[in-house]
Amino acid sequence: MLGLVDLINDRPVHLNKYFDWAQKKIKELNDDSKWRDKIMDYETRLLEGKEEATIAGLKKLIAALRDFGGTNQQILHRLEIDYGDQFTKKELENFMKQGKRPKLKYLKTPSCLVLRWGCLCIQILSAVCLCRFFPWQIS
């Protein structure tokens, strides 16, 4: 098992013919510039995808914390704990600005009018339901 660890860490291993073959193959692949470029491109794409996923998760966390009534200071503190090793405080603040939700526009009508309108709608719906399901009771 230690031989495998040494092989992974690019240390010379001479335990048997399988380790010798693996070391030879690794050296050939490392010396091949086309193969090395393919591997580097692949690793770069993996890292970019991971970063995009991290940013998407961060934005979802911001939205969830806002939904639960968190203040900007509380949210920033939480982001620094979870993502402070990956992003600077300024970057986290920018993510928070990007994730701002539009403020709700409240009705400018008095609440009693809204309540009366709601009651009227309920009464109309009740009458329609009564007519539909109990037509013999309507006089």
Short mmCIF file of C-alpha atoms in Angstrom, two decimals:
data_model
loop_
_atom_site.label_atom_id
_atom_site.label_comp_id
_atom_site.label_asym_id
_atom_site.label_seq_id
_atom_site.Cartn_x
_atom_site.Cartn_y
_atom_site.Cartn_z
CA MET A 1 0.00 0.00 0.00
CA LEU A 2 2.87 2.37 0.79
CA GLY A 3 4.23 1.67 -2.67
CA LEU A 4 1.00 2.98 -4.19
CA VAL A 5 1.17 6.13 -2.07
CA ASP A 6 4.76 6.67 -3.18
CA LEU A 7 3.71 6.18 -6.81
CA ILE A 8 0.92 8.75 -6.45
CA ASN A 9 3.35 11.21 -4.87
CA ASP A 10 5.75 10.70 -7.81
CA ARG A 11 8.44 8.91 -5.80
CA PRO A 12 10.36 6.02 -7.36
CA VAL A 13 8.95 2.59 -6.52
CA HIS A 14 10.55 -0.75 -7.42
CA LEU A 15 8.33 -3.37 -5.82
CA ASN A 16 7.33 -5.46 -8.84
CA LYS A 17 6.82 -5.34 -12.61
CA TYR A 18 3.36 -3.69 -12.27
CA PHE A 19 4.75 -0.73 -10.38
CA ASP A 20 7.60 -0.48 -12.86
CA TRP A 21 5.09 -0.45 -15.77
CA ALA A 22 2.90 2.19 -14.04
CA GLN A 23 5.90 4.43 -13.37
CA LYS A 24 7.07 4.12 -16.96
CA LYS A 25 3.57 4.95 -18.29
CA ILE A 26 3.24 7.98 -15.98
CA LYS A 27 6.61 9.29 -17.15
CA GLU A 28 5.62 8.85 -20.82
CA LEU A 29 2.35 10.70 -20.29
CA ASN A 30 4.02 13.52 -18.37
CA ASP A 31 6.58 13.94 -21.18
CA ASP A 32 3.86 14.09 -23.89
CA SER A 33 2.98 17.78 -24.39
CA LYS A 34 -0.38 17.07 -26.11
CA TRP A 35 -1.51 14.84 -23.27
CA ARG A 36 -0.29 17.33 -20.66
CA ASP A 37 -2.23 20.15 -22.38
CA LYS A 38 -5.40 18.02 -22.45
CA ILE A 39 -5.08 17.27 -18.74
CA MET A 40 -4.44 20.92 -17.88
CA ASP A 41 -7.49 22.03 -19.93
CA TYR A 42 -9.61 19.41 -18.21
CA GLU A 43 -8.45 20.47 -14.75
CA THR A 44 -9.13 24.12 -15.61
CA ARG A 45 -12.68 23.31 -16.72
CA LEU A 46 -13.25 21.35 -13.53
CA LEU A 47 -12.08 24.26 -11.40
CA GLU A 48 -14.24 26.75 -13.34
CA GLY A 49 -17.29 24.52 -12.93
CA LYS A 50 -16.59 24.17 -9.23
CA GLU A 51 -16.33 27.94 -8.85
CA GLU A 52 -19.61 28.50 -10.71
CA ALA A 53 -21.34 25.95 -8.49
CA THR A 54 -19.89 27.60 -5.39
CA ILE A 55 -21.15 31.02 -6.50
CA ALA A 56 -24.61 29.59 -7.24
CA GLY A 57 -24.71 28.01 -3.77
CA LEU A 58 -23.56 31.26 -2.19
CA LYS A 59 -26.35 33.20 -3.92
CA LYS A 60 -28.93 30.66 -2.77
CA LEU A 61 -27.65 30.99 0.79
CA ILE A 62 -27.98 34.78 0.60
CA ALA A 63 -31.56 34.47 -0.66
CA ALA A 64 -32.48 31.95 2.04
CA LEU A 65 -30.98 34.07 4.81
CA ARG A 66 -32.89 37.10 3.51
CA ASP A 67 -36.11 35.07 3.41
CA PHE A 68 -35.60 34.22 7.07
CA GLY A 69 -35.17 37.89 7.95
CA GLY A 70 -31.41 38.09 8.28
CA THR A 71 -29.86 41.54 8.29
CA ASN A 72 -27.05 42.40 5.90
CA GLN A 73 -24.57 42.32 8.76
CA GLN A 74 -25.74 38.85 9.87
CA ILE A 75 -25.68 37.53 6.31
CA LEU A 76 -22.18 38.92 5.67
CA HIS A 77 -20.95 37.36 8.91
CA ARG A 78 -22.35 33.97 7.86
CA LEU A 79 -20.82 34.27 4.39
CA GLU A 80 -17.43 35.10 5.89
CA ILE A 81 -17.64 31.95 8.01
CA ASP A 82 -18.67 29.69 5.12
CA TYR A 83 -16.87 31.29 2.16
CA GLY A 84 -14.20 33.54 3.71
CA ASP A 85 -11.41 31.21 2.63
CA GLN A 86 -12.54 31.39 -1.02
CA PHE A 87 -13.66 35.01 -1.43
CA THR A 88 -12.64 38.37 -0.01
CA LYS A 89 -15.01 40.42 2.12
CA LYS A 90 -15.45 42.87 -0.78
CA GLU A 91 -16.41 40.05 -3.16
CA LEU A 92 -18.94 38.72 -0.65
CA GLU A 93 -20.44 42.20 -0.30
CA ASN A 94 -20.72 42.38 -4.11
CA PHE A 95 -22.56 39.05 -4.18
CA MET A 96 -24.96 40.42 -1.59
CA LYS A 97 -25.59 43.52 -3.73
CA GLN A 98 -26.22 41.34 -6.79
CA GLY A 99 -28.70 39.22 -4.86
CA LYS A 100 -30.87 42.10 -3.62
CA ARG A 101 -34.53 41.37 -4.04
CA PRO A 102 -36.90 44.14 -5.08
CA LYS A 103 -38.79 45.67 -2.20
CA LEU A 104 -42.47 44.90 -2.01
CA LYS A 105 -44.82 47.66 -3.01
CA TYR A 106 -47.58 47.96 -0.49
CA LEU A 107 -51.12 48.92 -1.35
CA LYS A 108 -51.79 52.58 -0.86
CA THR A 109 -55.43 51.97 -0.04
CA PRO A 110 -56.62 51.92 3.54
CA SER A 111 -56.65 48.46 5.05
CA CYS A 112 -60.38 48.66 5.79
CA LEU A 113 -61.09 48.98 2.06
CA VAL A 114 -58.92 45.97 1.30
CA LEU A 115 -60.69 44.02 4.02
CA ARG A 116 -64.13 45.03 2.70
CA TRP A 117 -63.12 44.10 -0.85
CA GLY A 118 -61.88 40.73 0.37
CA CYS A 119 -65.13 40.10 2.26
CA LEU A 120 -67.17 41.03 -0.81
CA CYS A 121 -65.17 38.58 -2.96
CA ILE A 122 -65.74 35.81 -0.40
CA GLN A 123 -69.48 36.55 -0.34
CA ILE A 124 -69.67 36.43 -4.15
CA LEU A 125 -67.75 33.16 -4.28
CA SER A 126 -69.99 31.70 -1.58
CA ALA A 127 -73.10 32.66 -3.52
CA VAL A 128 -71.72 31.12 -6.71
CA CYS A 129 -70.88 27.89 -4.88
CA LEU A 130 -74.32 27.75 -3.28
CA CYS A 131 -76.02 28.23 -6.64
CA ARG A 132 -73.91 25.58 -8.25
CA PHE A 133 -74.04 22.87 -5.60
CA PHE A 134 -77.41 23.60 -3.96
CA PRO A 135 -79.64 25.13 -6.68
CA TRP A 136 -82.91 24.15 -4.92
CA GLN A 137 -82.09 26.36 -1.89
CA ILE A 138 -81.96 29.59 -3.89
CA SER A 139 -85.30 31.41 -3.84
#
